[in-house]
Coordinates of C-alpha atoms in Angstrom, one line a residue:
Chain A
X1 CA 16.9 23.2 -10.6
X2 CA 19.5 22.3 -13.1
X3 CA 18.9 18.7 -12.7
X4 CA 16.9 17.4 -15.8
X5 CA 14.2 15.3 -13.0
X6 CA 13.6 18.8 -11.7
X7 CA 13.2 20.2 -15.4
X8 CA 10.7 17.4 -16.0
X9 CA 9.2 17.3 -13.0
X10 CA 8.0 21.2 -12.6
X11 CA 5.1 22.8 -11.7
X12 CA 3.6 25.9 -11.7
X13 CA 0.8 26.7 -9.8
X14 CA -1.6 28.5 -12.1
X15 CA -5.2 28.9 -10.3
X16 CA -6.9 28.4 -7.0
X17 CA -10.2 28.0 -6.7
X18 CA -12.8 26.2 -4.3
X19 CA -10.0 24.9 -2.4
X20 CA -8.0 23.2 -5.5
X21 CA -4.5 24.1 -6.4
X22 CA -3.8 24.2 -10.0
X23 CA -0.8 23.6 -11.4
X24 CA 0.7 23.7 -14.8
X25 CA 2.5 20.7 -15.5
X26 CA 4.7 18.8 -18.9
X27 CA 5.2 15.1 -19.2
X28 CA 8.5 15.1 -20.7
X29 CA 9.5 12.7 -23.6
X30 CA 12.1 10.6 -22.6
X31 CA 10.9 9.4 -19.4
X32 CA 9.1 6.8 -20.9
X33 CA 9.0 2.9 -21.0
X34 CA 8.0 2.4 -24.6
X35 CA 6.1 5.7 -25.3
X36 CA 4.2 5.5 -22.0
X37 CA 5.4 8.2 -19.1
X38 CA 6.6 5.7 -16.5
X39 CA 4.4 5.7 -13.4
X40 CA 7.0 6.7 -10.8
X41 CA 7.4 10.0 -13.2
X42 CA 3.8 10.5 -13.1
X43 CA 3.7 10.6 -9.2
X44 CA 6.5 12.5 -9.0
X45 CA 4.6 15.4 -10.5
X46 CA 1.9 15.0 -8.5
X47 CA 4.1 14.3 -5.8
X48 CA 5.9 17.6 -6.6
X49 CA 2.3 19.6 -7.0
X50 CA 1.3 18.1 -3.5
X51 CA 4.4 19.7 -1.7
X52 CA 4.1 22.9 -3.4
X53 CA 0.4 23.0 -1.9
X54 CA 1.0 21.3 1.8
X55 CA 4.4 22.7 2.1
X56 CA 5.9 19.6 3.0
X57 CA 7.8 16.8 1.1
X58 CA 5.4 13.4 0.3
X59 CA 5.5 10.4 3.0
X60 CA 3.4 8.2 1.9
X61 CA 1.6 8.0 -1.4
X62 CA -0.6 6.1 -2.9
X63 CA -1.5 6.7 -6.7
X64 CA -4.1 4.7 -9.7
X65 CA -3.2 4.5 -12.9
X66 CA -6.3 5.5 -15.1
X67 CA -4.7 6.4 -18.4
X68 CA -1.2 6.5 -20.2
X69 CA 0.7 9.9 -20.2
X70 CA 2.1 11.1 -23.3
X71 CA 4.6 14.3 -24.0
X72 CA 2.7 17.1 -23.4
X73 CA 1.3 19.6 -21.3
X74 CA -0.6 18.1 -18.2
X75 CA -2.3 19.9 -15.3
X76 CA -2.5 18.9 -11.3
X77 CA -5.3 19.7 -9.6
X78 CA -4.4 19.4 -5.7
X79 CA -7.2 19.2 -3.1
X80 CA -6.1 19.7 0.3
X81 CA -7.6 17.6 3.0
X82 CA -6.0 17.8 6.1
X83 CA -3.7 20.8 7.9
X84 CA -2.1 18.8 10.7
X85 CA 0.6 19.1 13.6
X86 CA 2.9 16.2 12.3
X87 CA 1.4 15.8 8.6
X88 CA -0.8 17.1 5.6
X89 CA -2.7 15.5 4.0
X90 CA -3.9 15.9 -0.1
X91 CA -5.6 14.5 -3.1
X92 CA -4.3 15.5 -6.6
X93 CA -5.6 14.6 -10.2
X94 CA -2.6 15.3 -13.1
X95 CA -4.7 15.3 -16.3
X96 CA -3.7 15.4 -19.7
X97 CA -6.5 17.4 -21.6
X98 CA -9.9 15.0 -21.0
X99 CA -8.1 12.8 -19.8
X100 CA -7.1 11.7 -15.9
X101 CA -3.5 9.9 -15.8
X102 CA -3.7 9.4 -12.1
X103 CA -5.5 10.0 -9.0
X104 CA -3.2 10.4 -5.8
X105 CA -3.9 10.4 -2.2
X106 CA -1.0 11.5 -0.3
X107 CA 0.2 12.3 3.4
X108 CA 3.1 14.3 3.4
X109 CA 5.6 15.0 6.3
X110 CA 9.3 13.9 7.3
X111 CA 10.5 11.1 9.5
X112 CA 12.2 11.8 12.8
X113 CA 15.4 12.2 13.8
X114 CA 14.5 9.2 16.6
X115 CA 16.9 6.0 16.5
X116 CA 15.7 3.0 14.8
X117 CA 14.1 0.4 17.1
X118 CA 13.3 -2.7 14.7
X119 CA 15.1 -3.1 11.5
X120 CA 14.0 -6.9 10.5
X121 CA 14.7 -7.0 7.1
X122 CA 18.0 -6.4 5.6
X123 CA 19.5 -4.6 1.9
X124 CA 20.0 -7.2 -0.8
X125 CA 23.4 -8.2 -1.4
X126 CA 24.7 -6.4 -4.6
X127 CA 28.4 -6.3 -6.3
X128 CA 29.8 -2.6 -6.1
X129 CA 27.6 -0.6 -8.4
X130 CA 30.8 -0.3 -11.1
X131 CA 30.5 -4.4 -11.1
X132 CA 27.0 -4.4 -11.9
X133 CA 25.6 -4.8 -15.7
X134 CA 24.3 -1.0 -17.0
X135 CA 20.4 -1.1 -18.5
X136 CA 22.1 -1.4 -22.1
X137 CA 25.0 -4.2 -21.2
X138 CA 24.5 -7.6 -20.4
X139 CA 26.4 -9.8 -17.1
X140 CA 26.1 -12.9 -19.8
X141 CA 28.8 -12.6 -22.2
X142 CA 27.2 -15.3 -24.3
X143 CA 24.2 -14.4 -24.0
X144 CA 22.0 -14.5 -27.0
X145 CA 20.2 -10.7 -28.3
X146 CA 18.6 -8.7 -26.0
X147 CA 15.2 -8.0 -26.0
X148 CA 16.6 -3.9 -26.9
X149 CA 17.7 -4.9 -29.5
X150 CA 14.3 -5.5 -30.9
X151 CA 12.1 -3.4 -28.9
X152 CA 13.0 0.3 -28.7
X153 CA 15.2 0.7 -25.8
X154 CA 13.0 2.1 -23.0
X155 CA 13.6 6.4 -22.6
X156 CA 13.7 6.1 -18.8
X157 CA 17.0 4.4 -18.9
X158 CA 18.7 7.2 -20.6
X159 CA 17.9 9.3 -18.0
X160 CA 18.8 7.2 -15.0
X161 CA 22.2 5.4 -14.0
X162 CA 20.4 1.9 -12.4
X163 CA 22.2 -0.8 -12.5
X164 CA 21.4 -4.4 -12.0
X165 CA 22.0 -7.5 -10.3
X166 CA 24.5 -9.7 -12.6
X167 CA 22.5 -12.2 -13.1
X168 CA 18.9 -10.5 -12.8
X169 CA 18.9 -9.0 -16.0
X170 CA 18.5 -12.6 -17.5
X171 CA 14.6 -12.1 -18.3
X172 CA 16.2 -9.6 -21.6
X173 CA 17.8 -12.9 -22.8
X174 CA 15.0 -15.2 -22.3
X175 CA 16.8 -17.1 -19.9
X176 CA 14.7 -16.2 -16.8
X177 CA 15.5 -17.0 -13.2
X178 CA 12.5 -18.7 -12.6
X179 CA 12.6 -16.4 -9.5
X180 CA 10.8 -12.7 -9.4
X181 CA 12.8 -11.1 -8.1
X182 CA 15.0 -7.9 -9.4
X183 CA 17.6 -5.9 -7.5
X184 CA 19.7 -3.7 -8.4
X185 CA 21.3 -0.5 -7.6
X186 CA 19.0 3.2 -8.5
X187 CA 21.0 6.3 -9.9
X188 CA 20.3 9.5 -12.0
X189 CA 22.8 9.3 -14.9
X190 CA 23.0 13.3 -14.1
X191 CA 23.9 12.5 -10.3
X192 CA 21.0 14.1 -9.0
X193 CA 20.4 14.0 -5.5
X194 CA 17.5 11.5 -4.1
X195 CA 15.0 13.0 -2.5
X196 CA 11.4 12.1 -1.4
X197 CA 10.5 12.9 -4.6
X198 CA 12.7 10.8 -6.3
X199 CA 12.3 7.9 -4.3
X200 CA 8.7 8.1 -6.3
X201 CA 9.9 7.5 -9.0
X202 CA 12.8 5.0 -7.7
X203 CA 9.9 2.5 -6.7
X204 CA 9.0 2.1 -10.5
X205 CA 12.0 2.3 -12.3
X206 CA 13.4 -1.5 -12.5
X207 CA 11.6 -3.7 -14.6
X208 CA 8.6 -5.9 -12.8
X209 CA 10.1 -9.0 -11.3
X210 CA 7.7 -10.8 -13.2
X211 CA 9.4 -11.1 -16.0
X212 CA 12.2 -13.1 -13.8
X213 CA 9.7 -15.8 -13.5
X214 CA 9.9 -17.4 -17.1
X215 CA 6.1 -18.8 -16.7
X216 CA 4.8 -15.0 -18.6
X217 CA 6.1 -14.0 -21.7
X218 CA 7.9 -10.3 -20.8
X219 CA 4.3 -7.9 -21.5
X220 CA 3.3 -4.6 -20.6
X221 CA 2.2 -4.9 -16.5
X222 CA -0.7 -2.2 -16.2
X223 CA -0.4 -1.3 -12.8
X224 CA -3.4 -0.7 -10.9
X225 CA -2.1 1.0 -7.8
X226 CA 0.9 1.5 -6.5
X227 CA 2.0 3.3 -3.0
X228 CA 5.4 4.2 -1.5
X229 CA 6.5 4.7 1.9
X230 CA 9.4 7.7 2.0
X231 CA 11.3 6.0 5.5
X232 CA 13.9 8.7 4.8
X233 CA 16.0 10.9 2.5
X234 CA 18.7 9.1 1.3
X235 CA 22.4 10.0 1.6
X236 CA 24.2 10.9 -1.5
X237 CA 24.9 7.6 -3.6
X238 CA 23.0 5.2 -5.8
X239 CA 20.3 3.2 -4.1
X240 CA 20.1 -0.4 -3.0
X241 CA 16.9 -1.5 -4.4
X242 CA 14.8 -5.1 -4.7
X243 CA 11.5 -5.7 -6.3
X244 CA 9.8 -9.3 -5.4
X245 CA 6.4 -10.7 -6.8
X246 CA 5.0 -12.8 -3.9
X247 CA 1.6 -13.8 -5.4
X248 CA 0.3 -13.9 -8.9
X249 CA -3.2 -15.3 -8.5
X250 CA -6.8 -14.1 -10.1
X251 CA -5.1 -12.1 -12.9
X252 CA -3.6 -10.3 -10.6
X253 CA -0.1 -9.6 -8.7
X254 CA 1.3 -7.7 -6.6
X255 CA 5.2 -6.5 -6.1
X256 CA 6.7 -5.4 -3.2
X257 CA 10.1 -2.8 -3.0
X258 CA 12.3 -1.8 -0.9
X259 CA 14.6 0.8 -1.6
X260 CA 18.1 1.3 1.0
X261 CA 20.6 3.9 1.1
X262 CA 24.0 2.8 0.4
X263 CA 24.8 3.1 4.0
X264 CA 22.1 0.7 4.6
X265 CA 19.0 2.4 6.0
X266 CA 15.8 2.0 4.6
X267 CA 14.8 4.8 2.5
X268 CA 11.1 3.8 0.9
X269 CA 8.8 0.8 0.7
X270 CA 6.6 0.6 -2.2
X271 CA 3.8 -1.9 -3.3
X272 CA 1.6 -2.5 -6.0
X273 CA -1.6 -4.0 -7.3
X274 CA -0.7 -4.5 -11.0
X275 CA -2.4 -7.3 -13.3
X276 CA -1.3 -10.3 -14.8
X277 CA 0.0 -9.1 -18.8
X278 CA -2.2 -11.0 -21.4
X279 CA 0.4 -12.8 -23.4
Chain B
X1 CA -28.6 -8.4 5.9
X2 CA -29.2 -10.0 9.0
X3 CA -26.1 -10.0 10.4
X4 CA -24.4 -7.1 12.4
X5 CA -21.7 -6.7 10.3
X6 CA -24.1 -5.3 7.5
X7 CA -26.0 -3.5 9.8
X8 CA -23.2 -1.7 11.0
X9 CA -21.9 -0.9 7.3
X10 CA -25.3 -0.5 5.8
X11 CA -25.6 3.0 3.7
X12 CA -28.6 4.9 2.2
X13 CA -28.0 7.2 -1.1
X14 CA -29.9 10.8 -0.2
X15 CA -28.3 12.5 -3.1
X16 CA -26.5 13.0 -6.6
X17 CA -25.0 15.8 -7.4
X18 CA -21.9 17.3 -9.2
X19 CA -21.2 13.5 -10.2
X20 CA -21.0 13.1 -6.8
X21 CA -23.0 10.3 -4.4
X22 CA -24.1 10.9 -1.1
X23 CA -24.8 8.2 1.1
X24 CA -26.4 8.5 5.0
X25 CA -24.6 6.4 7.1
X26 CA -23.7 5.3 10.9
X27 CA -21.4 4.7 12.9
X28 CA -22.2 2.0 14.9
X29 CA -21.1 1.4 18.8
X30 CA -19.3 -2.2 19.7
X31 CA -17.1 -1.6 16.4
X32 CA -14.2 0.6 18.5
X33 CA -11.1 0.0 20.5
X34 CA -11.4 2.0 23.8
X35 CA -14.0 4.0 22.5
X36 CA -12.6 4.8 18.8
X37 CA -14.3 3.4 15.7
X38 CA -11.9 0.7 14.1
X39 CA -10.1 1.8 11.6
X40 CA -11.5 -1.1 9.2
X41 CA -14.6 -0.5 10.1
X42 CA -14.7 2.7 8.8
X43 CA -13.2 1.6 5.5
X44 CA -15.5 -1.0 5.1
X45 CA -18.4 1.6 5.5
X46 CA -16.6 3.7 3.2
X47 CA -16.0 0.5 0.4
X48 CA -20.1 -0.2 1.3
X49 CA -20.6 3.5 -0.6
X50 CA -18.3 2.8 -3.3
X51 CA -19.4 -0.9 -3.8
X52 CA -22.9 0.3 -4.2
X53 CA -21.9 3.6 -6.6
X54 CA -19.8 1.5 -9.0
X55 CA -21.9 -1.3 -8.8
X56 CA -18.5 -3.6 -7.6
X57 CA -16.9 -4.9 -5.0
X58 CA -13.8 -3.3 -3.9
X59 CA -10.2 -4.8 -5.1
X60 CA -7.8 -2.0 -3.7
X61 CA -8.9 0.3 -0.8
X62 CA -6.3 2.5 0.4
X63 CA -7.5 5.1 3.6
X64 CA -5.9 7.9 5.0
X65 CA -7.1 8.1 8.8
X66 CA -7.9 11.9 9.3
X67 CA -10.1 12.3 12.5
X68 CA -11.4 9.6 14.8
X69 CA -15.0 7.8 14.3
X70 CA -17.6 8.3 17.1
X71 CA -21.1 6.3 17.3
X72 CA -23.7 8.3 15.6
X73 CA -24.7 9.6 12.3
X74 CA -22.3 9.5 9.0
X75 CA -22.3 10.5 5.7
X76 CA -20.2 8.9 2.8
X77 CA -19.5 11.2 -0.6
X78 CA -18.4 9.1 -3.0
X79 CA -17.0 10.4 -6.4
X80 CA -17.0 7.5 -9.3
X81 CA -13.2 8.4 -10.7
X82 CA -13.1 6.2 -13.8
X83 CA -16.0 3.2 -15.2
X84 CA -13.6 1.2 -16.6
X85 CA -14.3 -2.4 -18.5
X86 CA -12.2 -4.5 -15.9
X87 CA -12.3 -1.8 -13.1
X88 CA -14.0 1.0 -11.7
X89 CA -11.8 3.7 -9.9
X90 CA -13.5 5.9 -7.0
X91 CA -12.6 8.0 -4.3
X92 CA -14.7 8.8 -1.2
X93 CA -14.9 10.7 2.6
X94 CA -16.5 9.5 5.6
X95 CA -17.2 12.9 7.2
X96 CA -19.2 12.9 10.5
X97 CA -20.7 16.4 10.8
X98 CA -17.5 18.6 10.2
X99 CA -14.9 16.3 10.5
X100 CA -13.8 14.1 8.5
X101 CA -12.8 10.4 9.6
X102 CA -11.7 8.7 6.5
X103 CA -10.4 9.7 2.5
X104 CA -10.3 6.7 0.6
X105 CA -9.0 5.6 -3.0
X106 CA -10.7 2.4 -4.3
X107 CA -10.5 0.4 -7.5
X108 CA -13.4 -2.3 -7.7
X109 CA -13.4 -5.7 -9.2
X110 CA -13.0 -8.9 -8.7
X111 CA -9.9 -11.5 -9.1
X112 CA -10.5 -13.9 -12.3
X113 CA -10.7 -17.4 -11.8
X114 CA -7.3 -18.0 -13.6
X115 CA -5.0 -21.0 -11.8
X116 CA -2.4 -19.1 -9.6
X117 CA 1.0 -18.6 -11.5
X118 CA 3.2 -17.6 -8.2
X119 CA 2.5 -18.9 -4.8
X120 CA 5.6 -17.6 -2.4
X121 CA 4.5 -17.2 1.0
X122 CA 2.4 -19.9 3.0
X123 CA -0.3 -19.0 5.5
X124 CA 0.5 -18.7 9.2
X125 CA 0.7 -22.6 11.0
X126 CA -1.7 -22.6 13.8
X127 CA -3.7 -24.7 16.0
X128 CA -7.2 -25.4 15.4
X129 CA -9.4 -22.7 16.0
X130 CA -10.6 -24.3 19.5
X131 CA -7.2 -24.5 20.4
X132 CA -6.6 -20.9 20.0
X133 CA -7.6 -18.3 23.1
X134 CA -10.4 -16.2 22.5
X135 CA -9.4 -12.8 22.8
X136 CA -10.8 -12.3 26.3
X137 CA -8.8 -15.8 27.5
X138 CA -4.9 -16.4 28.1
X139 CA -3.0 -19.2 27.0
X140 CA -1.0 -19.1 29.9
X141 CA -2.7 -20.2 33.0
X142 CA 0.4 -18.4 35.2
X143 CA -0.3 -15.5 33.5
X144 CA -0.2 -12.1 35.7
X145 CA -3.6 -10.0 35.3
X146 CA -4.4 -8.8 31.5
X147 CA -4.2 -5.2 30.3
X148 CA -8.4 -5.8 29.8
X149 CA -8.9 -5.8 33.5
X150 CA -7.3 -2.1 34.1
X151 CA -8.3 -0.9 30.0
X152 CA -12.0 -1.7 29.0
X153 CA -12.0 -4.1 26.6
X154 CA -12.2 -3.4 23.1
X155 CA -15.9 -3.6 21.6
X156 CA -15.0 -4.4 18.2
X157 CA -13.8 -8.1 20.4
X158 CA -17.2 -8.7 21.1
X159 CA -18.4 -8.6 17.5
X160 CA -15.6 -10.9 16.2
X161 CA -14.9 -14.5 17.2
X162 CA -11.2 -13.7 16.5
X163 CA -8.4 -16.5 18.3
X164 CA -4.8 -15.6 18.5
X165 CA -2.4 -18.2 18.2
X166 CA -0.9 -19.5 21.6
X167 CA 1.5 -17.2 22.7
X168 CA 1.0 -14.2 20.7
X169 CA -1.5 -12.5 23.7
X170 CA 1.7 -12.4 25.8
X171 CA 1.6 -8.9 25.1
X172 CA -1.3 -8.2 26.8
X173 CA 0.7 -9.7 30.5
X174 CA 3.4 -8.1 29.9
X175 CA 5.2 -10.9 28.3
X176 CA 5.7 -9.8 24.5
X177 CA 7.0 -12.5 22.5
X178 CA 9.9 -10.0 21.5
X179 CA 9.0 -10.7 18.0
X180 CA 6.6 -8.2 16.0
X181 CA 4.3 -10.6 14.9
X182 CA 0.8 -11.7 15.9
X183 CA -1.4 -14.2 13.9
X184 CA -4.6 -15.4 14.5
X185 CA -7.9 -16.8 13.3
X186 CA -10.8 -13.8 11.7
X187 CA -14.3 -14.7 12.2
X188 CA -17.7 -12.9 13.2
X189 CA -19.5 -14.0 16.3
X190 CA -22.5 -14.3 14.4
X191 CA -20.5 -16.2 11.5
X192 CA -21.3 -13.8 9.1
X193 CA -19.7 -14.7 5.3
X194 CA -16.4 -12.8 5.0
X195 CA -16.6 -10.9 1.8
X196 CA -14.3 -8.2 -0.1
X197 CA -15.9 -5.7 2.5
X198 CA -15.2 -8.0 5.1
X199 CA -11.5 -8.1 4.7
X200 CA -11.3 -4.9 5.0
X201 CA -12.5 -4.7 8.3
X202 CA -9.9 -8.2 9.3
X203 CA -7.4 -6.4 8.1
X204 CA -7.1 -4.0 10.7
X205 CA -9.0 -6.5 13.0
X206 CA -6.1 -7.6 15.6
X207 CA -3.7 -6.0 18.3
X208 CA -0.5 -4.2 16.3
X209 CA 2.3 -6.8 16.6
X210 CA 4.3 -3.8 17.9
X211 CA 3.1 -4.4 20.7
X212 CA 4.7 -7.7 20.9
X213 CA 8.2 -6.2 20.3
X214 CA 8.4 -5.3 23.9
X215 CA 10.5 -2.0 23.3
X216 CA 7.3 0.2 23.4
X217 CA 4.4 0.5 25.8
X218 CA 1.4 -0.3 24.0
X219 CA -0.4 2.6 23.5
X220 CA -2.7 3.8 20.4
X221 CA -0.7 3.6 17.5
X222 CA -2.3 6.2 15.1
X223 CA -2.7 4.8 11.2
X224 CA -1.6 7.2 9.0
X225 CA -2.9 5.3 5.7
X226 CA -3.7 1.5 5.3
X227 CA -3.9 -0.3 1.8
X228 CA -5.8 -3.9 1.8
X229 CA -5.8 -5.8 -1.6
X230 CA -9.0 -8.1 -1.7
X231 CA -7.1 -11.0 -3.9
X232 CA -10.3 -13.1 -3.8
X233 CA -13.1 -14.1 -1.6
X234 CA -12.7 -16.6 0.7
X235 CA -14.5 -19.8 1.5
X236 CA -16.9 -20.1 4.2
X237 CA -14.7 -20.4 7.2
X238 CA -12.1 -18.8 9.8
X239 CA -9.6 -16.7 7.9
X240 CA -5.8 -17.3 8.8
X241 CA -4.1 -14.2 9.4
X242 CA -0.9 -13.3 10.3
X243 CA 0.4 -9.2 11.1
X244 CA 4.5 -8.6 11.0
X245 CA 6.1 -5.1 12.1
X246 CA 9.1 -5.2 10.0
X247 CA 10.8 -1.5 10.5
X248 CA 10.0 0.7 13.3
X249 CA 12.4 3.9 12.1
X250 CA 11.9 7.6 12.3
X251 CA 8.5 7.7 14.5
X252 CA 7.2 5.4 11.6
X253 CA 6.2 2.1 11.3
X254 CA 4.7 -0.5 8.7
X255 CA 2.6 -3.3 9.0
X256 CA 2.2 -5.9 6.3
X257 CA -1.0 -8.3 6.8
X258 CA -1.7 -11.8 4.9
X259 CA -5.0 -13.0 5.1
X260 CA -5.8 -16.6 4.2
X261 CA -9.0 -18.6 3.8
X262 CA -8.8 -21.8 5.9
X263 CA -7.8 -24.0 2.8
X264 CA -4.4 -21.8 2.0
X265 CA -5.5 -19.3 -0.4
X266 CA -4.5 -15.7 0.1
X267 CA -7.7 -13.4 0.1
X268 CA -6.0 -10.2 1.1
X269 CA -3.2 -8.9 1.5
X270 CA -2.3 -5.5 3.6
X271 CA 0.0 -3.0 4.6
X272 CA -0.5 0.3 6.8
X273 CA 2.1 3.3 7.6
X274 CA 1.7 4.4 11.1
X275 CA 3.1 6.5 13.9
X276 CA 5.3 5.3 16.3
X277 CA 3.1 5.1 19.6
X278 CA 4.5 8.0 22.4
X279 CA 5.5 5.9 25.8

């Protein structure tokens, strides 16, 4: 441990019973977007509960977002499903009281050693990461206040390093890009390593690209569902990472991720059903 | 009902209990490739359960593909997660006798009829639908003998009136186009609607475009987990669809799916995790 993800991230598997896995769990304050435990957080508990019970680190995982997590204890409830060769397979619940934060279905396994054999997509372009604005500075000296300055600055970016796209942070001044899209590069502020685990929470922690577009006002996006693909553990280094709203269409939208070591292998795809904020 | 399609998906609840729904289902045969139950088939019979516990049609279906499908008897559990005022969040297995084929995680609803805000992406260009081969015709008349005459041909191709675009079969000649890609029109034989239950089956309803790569034999490549978003129910009609491979790394690889109703309006989107085929 030592690493405060790992601190907040812990579980501790308390029963077993009918084939469920309990697990003791906390949602830490401070890993929060306005109050509300980020989702990426969220799964990586689970995410953590699930590896503990199939033994092996999450590959792909797919999570809904029923209710808001708040500091406090929470509980994970794992259900094994599937025992195999190449991958396990596992449902978990993390609960707060009476109340169900997320459901999560999960395979979990590692990729191969095996060369690539189609890599058609590319890492987005991004300044060196010291270039890049921090969550709390701004790439637009005259830019008017930012949005933090008004709205409590969200806990989640004191405990990571991200930083973004000059340019991309333009939604915080309302001067959108008309264009949703974010990039930007993904860091713990403590250096911890990125695992599988992390990469859960990686594929939730820019802000929606949404707010990029200008047509919305900036608004609390309640994600329906959101899954990640773990490609591969990451060398050390802060992440590449770009978020992209294709379609926003029947009160709904979705956003699509893609997360690249610094070395420039894809390390995680994520997508999500989210709908449109009410403004 | 009426038409095969519901037929083939149709369930029976035998029992409540534990908050949990049993349905009595089947797998049908004609809905398998070489002798397997389609993958989408099975979800849709799956998203038939859940449709019918929460009373709406499904929105998000994710599936983790566990065991293959067989013809013969089924049973779906459903458990209703969360009865929500927009959505209704459930979780089901298709289990045939011991084994289990499919775990799914659904949220049901329908897309509102708000104006779309964000439109970036376009629906594959292709011929008229007579224009396209059927799947049991070539579009090139030199063509050396298809992989159908030594492999029997898929059943699940004699219950769609599916047409690839011109070009995309080379694949099945031993011609890939080189590119992962393979688009295509979605219909039933019997022009049965295409619904949210539908588009889960067209989503898993044409050859992988690995197989146009040309790098790898095509072989069975096994789904771990697909995720289709229903973003709205298409007009009566031939669906455009188009299926991309973007990154084959690791012995993984993803496929992202559009599906478009014939007057350019996304209905669905999709994207599945899978092994890489063994040559």
């Amino acid at each position: 441990m030592g690493h405060e993800f790992d601190t907040a991230t812990a579980v501790t598997r308390i029963d077993e019973a009918d084939g469920r896995l309990t697990y003791a769990a906390e949602v830490f304050d401070g890993w929060d977007i306005g109050g509300l435990a980020n989702g990426g957080y969220l799964m990586a508990i689970a995410g953590r509960a699930i590896a503990d019970a199939t033994g092996r680190p999450p590959l792909t995982v797919t999570a809904h977002f029923l209710n808001p997590g708040l500091p406090g204890q929470a509980e994970v409830v794992v259900e094994p499903i599937k025992q195999g060769k190449r991958l396990a397979t596992a449902g978990a619940s993390l609960r707060q009281g009476d109340k169900e934060l997320i459901r999560v279905l999960a395979a979990c396994g590692s990729a191969t050693e095996e060369l690539p054999v189609l890599v058609d997509g590319a890492p987005p372009e991004l300044p060196p990461y010291e270039e890049c604005p921090a969550e709390d500075s701004s790439s637009d000296p005259d830019a008017p206040p930012a949005m933090g300055l008004t709205m409590p600055p969200p806990g989640l970016m004191e405990r990571l390093a991200n930083r973004i796209r000059p340019g991309d942070d333009a939604f915080r001044y309302g001067r959108a890009t008309g264009r949703a899209e974010i990039a930007g590069w993904f860091a713990f502020r403590d250096e911890r390593p990125v695992d599988a685990l992390a990469l859960l929470l990686a594929a939730d922690a820019f802000a929606p690209p949404l707010f990029n577009l200008g047509d919305l006002v900036p608004n609390w996006v309640p994600t329906v569902e959101l899954t990640v693909h773990v490609r591969g553990v990451p060398a050390p280094g802060p992440l590449r990472c770009r978020f992209r709203t294709e379609y926003v269409t029947g009160g709904l939208l979705s956003e699509d991720g893609e997360l690249w070591e610094s070395n420039g292998t894809l390390v995680a795809q994520s997508r999500q059903l989210a709908l449109t904020p009410r403004s």
